[in-house]
Short mmCIF file of C-alpha atoms in Angstrom, two decimals:
data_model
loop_
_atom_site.label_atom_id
_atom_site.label_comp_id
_atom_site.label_asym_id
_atom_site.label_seq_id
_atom_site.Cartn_x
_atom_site.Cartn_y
_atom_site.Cartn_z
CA UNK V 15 -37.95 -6.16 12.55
CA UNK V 16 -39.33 -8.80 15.05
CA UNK V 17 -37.47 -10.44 18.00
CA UNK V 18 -37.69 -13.65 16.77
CA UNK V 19 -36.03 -12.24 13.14
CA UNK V 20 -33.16 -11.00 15.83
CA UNK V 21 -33.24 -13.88 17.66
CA UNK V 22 -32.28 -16.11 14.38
CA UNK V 23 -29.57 -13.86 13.51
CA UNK V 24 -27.72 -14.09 17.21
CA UNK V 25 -28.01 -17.60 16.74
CA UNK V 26 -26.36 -17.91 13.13
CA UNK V 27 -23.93 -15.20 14.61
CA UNK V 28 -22.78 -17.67 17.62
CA UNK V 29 -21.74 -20.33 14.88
CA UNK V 30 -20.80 -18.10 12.57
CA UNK V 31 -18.84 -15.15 14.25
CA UNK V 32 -20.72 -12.56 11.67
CA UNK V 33 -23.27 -10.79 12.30
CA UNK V 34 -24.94 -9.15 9.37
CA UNK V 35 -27.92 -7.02 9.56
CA UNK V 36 -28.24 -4.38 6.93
CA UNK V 37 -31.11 -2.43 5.38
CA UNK V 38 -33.42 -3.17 8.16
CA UNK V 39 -34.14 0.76 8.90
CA UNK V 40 -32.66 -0.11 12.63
CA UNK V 41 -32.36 3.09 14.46
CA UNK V 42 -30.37 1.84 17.65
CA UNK V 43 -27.09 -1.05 18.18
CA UNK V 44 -28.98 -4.02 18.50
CA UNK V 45 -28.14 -4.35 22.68
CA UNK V 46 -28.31 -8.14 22.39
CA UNK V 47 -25.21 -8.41 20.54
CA UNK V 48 -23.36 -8.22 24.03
CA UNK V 49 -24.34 -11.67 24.64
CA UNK V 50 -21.58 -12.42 21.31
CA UNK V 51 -18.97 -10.10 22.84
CA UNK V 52 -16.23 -13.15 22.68
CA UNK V 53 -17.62 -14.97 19.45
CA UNK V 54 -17.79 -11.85 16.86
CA UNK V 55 -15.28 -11.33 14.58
CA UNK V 56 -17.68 -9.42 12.28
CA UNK V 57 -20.42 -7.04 12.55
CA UNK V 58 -21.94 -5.47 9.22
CA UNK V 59 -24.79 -2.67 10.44
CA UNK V 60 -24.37 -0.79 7.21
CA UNK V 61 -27.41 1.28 5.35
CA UNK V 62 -29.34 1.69 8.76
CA UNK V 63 -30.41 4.94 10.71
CA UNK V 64 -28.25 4.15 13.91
CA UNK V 65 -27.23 7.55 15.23
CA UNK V 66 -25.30 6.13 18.30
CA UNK V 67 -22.53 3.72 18.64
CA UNK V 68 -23.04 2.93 22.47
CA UNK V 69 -19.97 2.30 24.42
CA UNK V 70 -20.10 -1.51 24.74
CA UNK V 71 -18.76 -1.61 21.45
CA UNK V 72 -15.63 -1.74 23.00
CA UNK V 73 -16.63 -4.88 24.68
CA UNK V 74 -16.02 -7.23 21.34
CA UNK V 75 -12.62 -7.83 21.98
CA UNK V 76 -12.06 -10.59 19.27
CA UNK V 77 -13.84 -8.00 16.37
CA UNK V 78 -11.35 -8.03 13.20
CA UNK V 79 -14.48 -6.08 10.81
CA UNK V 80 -17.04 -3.47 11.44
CA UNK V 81 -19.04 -2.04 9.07
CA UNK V 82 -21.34 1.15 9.63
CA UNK V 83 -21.67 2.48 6.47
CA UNK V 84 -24.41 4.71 5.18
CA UNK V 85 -25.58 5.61 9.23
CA UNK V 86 -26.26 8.56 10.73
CA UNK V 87 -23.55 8.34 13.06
CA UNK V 88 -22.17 12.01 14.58
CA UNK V 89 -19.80 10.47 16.74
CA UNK V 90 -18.00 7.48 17.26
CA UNK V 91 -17.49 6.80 21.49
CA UNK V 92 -13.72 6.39 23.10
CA UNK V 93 -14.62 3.09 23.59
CA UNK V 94 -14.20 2.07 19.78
CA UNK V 95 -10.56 2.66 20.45
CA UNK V 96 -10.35 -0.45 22.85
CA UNK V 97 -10.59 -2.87 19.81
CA UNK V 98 -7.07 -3.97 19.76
CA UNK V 99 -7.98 -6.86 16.81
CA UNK V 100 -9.89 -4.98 14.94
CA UNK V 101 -8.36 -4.74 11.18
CA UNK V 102 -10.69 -3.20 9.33
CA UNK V 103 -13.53 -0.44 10.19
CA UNK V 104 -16.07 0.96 7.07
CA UNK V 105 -17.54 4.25 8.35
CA UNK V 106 -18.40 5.81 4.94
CA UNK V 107 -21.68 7.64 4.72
CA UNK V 108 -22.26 8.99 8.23
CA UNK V 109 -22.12 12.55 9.40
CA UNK V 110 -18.54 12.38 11.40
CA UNK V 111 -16.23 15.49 11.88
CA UNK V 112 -13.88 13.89 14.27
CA UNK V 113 -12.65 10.62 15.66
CA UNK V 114 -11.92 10.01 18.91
CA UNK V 115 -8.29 11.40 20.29
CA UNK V 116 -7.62 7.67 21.56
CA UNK V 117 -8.09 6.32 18.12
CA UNK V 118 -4.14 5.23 16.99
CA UNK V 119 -5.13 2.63 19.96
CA UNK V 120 -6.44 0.45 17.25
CA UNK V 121 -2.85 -1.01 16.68
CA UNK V 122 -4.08 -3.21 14.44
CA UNK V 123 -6.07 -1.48 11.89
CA UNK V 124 -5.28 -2.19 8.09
CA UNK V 125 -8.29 -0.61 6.09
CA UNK V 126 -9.80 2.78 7.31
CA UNK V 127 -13.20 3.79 4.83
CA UNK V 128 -14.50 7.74 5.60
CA UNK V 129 -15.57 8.50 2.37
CA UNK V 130 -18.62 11.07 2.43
CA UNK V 131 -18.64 12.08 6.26
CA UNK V 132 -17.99 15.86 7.49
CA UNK V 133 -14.05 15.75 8.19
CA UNK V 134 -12.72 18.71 7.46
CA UNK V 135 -8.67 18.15 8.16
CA UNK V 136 -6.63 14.71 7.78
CA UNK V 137 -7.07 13.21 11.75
CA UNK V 138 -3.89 13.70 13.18
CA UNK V 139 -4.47 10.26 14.68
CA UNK V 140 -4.03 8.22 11.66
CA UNK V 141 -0.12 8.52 11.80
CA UNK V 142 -0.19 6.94 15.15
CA UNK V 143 -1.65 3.54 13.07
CA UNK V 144 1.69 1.60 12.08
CA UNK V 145 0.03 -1.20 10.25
CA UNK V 146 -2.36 1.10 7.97
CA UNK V 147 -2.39 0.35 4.38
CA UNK V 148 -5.69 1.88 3.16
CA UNK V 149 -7.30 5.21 4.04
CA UNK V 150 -10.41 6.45 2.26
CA UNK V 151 -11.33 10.24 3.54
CA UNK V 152 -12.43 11.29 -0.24
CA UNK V 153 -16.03 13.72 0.14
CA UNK V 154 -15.31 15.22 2.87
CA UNK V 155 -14.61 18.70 3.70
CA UNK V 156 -11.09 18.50 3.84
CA UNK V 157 -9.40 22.02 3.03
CA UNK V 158 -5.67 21.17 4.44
CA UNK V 159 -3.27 18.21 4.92
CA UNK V 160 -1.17 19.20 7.98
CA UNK V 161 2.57 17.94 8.44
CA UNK V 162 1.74 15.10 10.86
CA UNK V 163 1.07 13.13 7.16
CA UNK V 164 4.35 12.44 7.34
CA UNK V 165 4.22 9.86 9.53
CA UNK V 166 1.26 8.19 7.89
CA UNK V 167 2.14 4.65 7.16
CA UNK V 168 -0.27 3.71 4.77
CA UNK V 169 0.27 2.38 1.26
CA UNK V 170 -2.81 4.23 -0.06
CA UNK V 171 -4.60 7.95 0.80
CA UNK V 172 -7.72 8.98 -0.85
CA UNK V 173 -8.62 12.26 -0.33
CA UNK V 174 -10.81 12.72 -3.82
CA UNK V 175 -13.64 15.11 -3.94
CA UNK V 176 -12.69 17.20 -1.33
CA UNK V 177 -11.66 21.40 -0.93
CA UNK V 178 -7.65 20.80 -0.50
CA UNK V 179 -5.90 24.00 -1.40
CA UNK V 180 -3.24 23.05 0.30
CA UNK V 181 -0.74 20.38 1.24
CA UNK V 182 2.28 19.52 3.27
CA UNK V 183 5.38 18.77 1.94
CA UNK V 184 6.01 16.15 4.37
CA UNK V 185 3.53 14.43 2.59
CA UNK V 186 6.61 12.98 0.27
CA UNK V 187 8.20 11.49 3.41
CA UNK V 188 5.11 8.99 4.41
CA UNK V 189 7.98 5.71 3.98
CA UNK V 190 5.16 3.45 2.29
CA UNK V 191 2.34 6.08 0.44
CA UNK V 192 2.18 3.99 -3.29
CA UNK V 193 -0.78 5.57 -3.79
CA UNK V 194 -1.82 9.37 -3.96
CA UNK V 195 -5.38 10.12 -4.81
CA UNK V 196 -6.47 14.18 -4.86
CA UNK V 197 -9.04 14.19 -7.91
CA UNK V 198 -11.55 17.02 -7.70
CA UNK V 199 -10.14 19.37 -5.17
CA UNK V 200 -8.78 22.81 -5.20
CA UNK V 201 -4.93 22.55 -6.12
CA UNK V 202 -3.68 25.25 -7.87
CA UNK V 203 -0.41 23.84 -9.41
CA UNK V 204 2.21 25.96 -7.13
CA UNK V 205 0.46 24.54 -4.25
CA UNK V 206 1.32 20.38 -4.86
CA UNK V 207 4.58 19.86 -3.21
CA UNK V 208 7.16 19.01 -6.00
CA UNK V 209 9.11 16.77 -3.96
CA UNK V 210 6.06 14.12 -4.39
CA UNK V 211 7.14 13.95 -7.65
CA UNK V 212 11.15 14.27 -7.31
CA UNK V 213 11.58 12.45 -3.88
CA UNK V 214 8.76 10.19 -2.63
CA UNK V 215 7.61 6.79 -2.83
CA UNK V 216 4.63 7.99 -4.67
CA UNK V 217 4.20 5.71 -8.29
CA UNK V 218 0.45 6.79 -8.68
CA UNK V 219 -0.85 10.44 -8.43
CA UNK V 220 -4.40 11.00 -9.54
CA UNK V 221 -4.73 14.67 -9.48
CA UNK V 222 -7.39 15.22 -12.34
CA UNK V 223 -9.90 17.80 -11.86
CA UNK V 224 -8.18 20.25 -9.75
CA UNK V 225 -7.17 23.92 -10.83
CA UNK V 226 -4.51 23.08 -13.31
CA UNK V 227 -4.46 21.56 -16.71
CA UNK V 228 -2.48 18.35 -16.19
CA UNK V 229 -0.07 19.22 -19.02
CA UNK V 230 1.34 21.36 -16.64
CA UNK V 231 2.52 18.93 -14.25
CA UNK V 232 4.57 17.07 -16.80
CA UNK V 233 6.65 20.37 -17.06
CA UNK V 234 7.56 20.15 -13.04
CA UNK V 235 10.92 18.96 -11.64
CA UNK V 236 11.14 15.59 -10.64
CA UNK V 237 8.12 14.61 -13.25
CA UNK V 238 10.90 12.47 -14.70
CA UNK V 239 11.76 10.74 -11.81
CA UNK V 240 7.78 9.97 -11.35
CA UNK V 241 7.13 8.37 -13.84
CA UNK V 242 10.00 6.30 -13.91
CA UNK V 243 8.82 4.52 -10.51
CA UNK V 244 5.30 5.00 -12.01
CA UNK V 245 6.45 2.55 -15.13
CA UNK V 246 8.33 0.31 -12.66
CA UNK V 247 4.89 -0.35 -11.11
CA UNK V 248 2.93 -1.16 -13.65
CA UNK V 249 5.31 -3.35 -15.28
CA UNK V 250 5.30 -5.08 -11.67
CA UNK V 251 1.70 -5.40 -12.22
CA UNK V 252 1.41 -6.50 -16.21
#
């Protein structure tokens, strides 16, 4: 892509606040972008080969979206964490297997997309985000979910298509999780936590595909008491 193609783009982004560049095979950040540090409130860099998010991405202190999906991205730098307006971040499709430990900085982070990157627990960070509503961490290679779920605030966890063979119970304490999603993982049925069923806020469970027939969950204590706040929802919804 030639300068002058970059050039137009800057110059719709200054009016605009987005910049949108996607598909262009770019291989680096586009450096220029600094110049927009105070008038982005968008940047969409998905379907690229960028490999590096350089550190002056923590420079764009108005940025409420970024999108890097389908990168090549290994690592995301500490300097991410210093986007205090930043509300939503799309990362699916890159090659990730942590985030940074300053991460729950991002106080104001609503929408969190990991699908198909190389996780392989649930980031202990995410329970430091209080205004969370949406995680996606589904194809990844995430075996465990470790107690500090229990403090996740979101409204909705993903975590289809991975290897869980295990969860927490404190999962069924997270005081706003709607929405459980474990399709195609490795539950055996001893191993789900009854008390998501008998004492959460949990009205969806998708747990097709796992090592159980899903018959066998109806005869679990507390299914009852499921699908009662399961029918209150949809009814909500009709």
């Amino acid at each position: 892509m030639g300068n002058s193609a970059l050039k137009a783009h800057l110059e719709t982004a200054q009016k605009t606040g987005v910049f949108q560049l996607t598909g262009k095979g770019l291989t680096e950040f586009p450096e220029d972008l600094q110049k927009l540090t105070s008038n982005l409130r968008t940047i969409d860099l998905s379907n690229n080969k960028i490999e590096l998010l350089p550190p002056l991405i923590g420079k764009f202190s108005f940025l409420k979206s970024l999108a890097l999906n389908n990168n090549k991205l290994t690592a995301l730098p500490e300097e991410l964490c210093k986007l205090k307006k930043l509300e939503t971040l799309h990362l699916n499709g890159n090659h990730l297997r942590q985030l940074p430990a300053a991460f729950a900085q991002l106080s104001a982070l609503k929408t969190l997309s990991l699908s198909g990157n190389q996780l392989r627990t649930v980031p202990t960070q995410l329970s430091g985000l209080r205004h969370l509503d949406v995680v996606d961490l589904s194809k990844n290679q995430i075996q465990n979910v470790p107690d500090t779920v229990g403090e996740l605030q979101a409204i909705e966890l993903n975590l289809n298509q991975n290897q869980i063979s295990q969860i927490s119970v404190q999962i069924s304490h997270c005081p706003r999780l709607k929405v459980l999603r474990l399709e195609e993982n490795c539950l055996e049925l001893s191993m789900l936590p009854q008390s998501i069923l008998s004492d959460s806020q949990i009205s969806l469970l998708a747990v097709e595909g796992n090592l159980f027939e899903i018959k066998k969950l109806r005869e679990l204590e507390g299914y009852d008491k499921y699908m009662e706040r399961f029918t209150a929802t949809k009814k909500k919804f009709a």
